[in-house]
Short mmCIF file of C-alpha atoms in Angstrom, two decimals:
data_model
loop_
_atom_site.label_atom_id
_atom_site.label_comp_id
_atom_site.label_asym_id
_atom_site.label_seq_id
_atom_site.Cartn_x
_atom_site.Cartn_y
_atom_site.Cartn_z
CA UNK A 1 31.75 -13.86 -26.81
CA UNK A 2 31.47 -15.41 -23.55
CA UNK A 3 31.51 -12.06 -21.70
CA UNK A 4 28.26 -11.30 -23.97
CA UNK A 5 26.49 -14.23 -22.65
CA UNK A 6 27.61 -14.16 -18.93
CA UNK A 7 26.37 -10.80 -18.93
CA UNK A 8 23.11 -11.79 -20.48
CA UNK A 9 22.32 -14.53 -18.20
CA UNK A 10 23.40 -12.31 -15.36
CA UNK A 11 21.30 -9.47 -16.42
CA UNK A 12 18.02 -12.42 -16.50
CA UNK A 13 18.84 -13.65 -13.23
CA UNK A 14 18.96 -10.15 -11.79
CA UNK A 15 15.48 -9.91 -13.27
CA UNK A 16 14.31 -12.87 -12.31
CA UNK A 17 15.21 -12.31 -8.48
CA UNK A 18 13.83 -8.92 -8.77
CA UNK A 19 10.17 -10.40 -9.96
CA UNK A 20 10.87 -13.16 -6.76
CA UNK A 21 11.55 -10.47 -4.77
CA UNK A 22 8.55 -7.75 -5.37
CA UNK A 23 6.01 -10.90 -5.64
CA UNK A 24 7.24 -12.11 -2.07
CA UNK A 25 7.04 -8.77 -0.99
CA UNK A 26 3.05 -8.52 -2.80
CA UNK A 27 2.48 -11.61 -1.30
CA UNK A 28 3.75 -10.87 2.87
CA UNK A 29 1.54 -7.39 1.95
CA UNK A 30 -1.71 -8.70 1.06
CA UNK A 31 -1.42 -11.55 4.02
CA UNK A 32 -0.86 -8.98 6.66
CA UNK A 33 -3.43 -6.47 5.31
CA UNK A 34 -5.69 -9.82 5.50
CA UNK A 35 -4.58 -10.53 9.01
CA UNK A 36 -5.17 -7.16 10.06
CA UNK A 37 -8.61 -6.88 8.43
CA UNK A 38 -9.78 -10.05 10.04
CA UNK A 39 -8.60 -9.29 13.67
CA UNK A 40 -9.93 -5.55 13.52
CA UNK A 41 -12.96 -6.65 12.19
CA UNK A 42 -13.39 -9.20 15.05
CA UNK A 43 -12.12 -6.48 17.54
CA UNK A 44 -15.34 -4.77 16.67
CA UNK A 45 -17.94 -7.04 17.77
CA UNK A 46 -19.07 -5.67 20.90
CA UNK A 47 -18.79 -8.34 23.65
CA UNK A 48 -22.11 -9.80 25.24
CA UNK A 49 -23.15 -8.12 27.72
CA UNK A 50 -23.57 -10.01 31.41
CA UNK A 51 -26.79 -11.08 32.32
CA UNK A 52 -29.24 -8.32 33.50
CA UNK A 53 -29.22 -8.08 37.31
CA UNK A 54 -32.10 -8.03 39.03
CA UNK A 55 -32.17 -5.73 42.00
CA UNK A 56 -35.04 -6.05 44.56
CA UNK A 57 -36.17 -2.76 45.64
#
């Protein structure tokens, strides 16, 4: 009887920490995607150009 209910509780645990595990893993995904996305988009912004020089013929 207790054998039946160790393995039951084990068997939810293991479940449990499988769900922890893929949502972490979900989670450090989407954040890097998001880090990723913000720096290449930032990246792409051409930088400003320097002032226009004036050359005197």
């Amino acid at each position: 009887m207790q054998h039946a209910q160790f393995a039951e509780r084990a068997r939810r645990s293991a479940r449990e920490i499988g769900l922890a595990v893929a949502l972490t893993l979900a989670g450090v995904t989407f954040l890097v995607a998001a880090i990723h996305r913000s720096s290449s988009e930032t990246a792409s912004i051409p930088a400003p150009q320097a002032g226009i020089q004036n050359q005197a013929n």
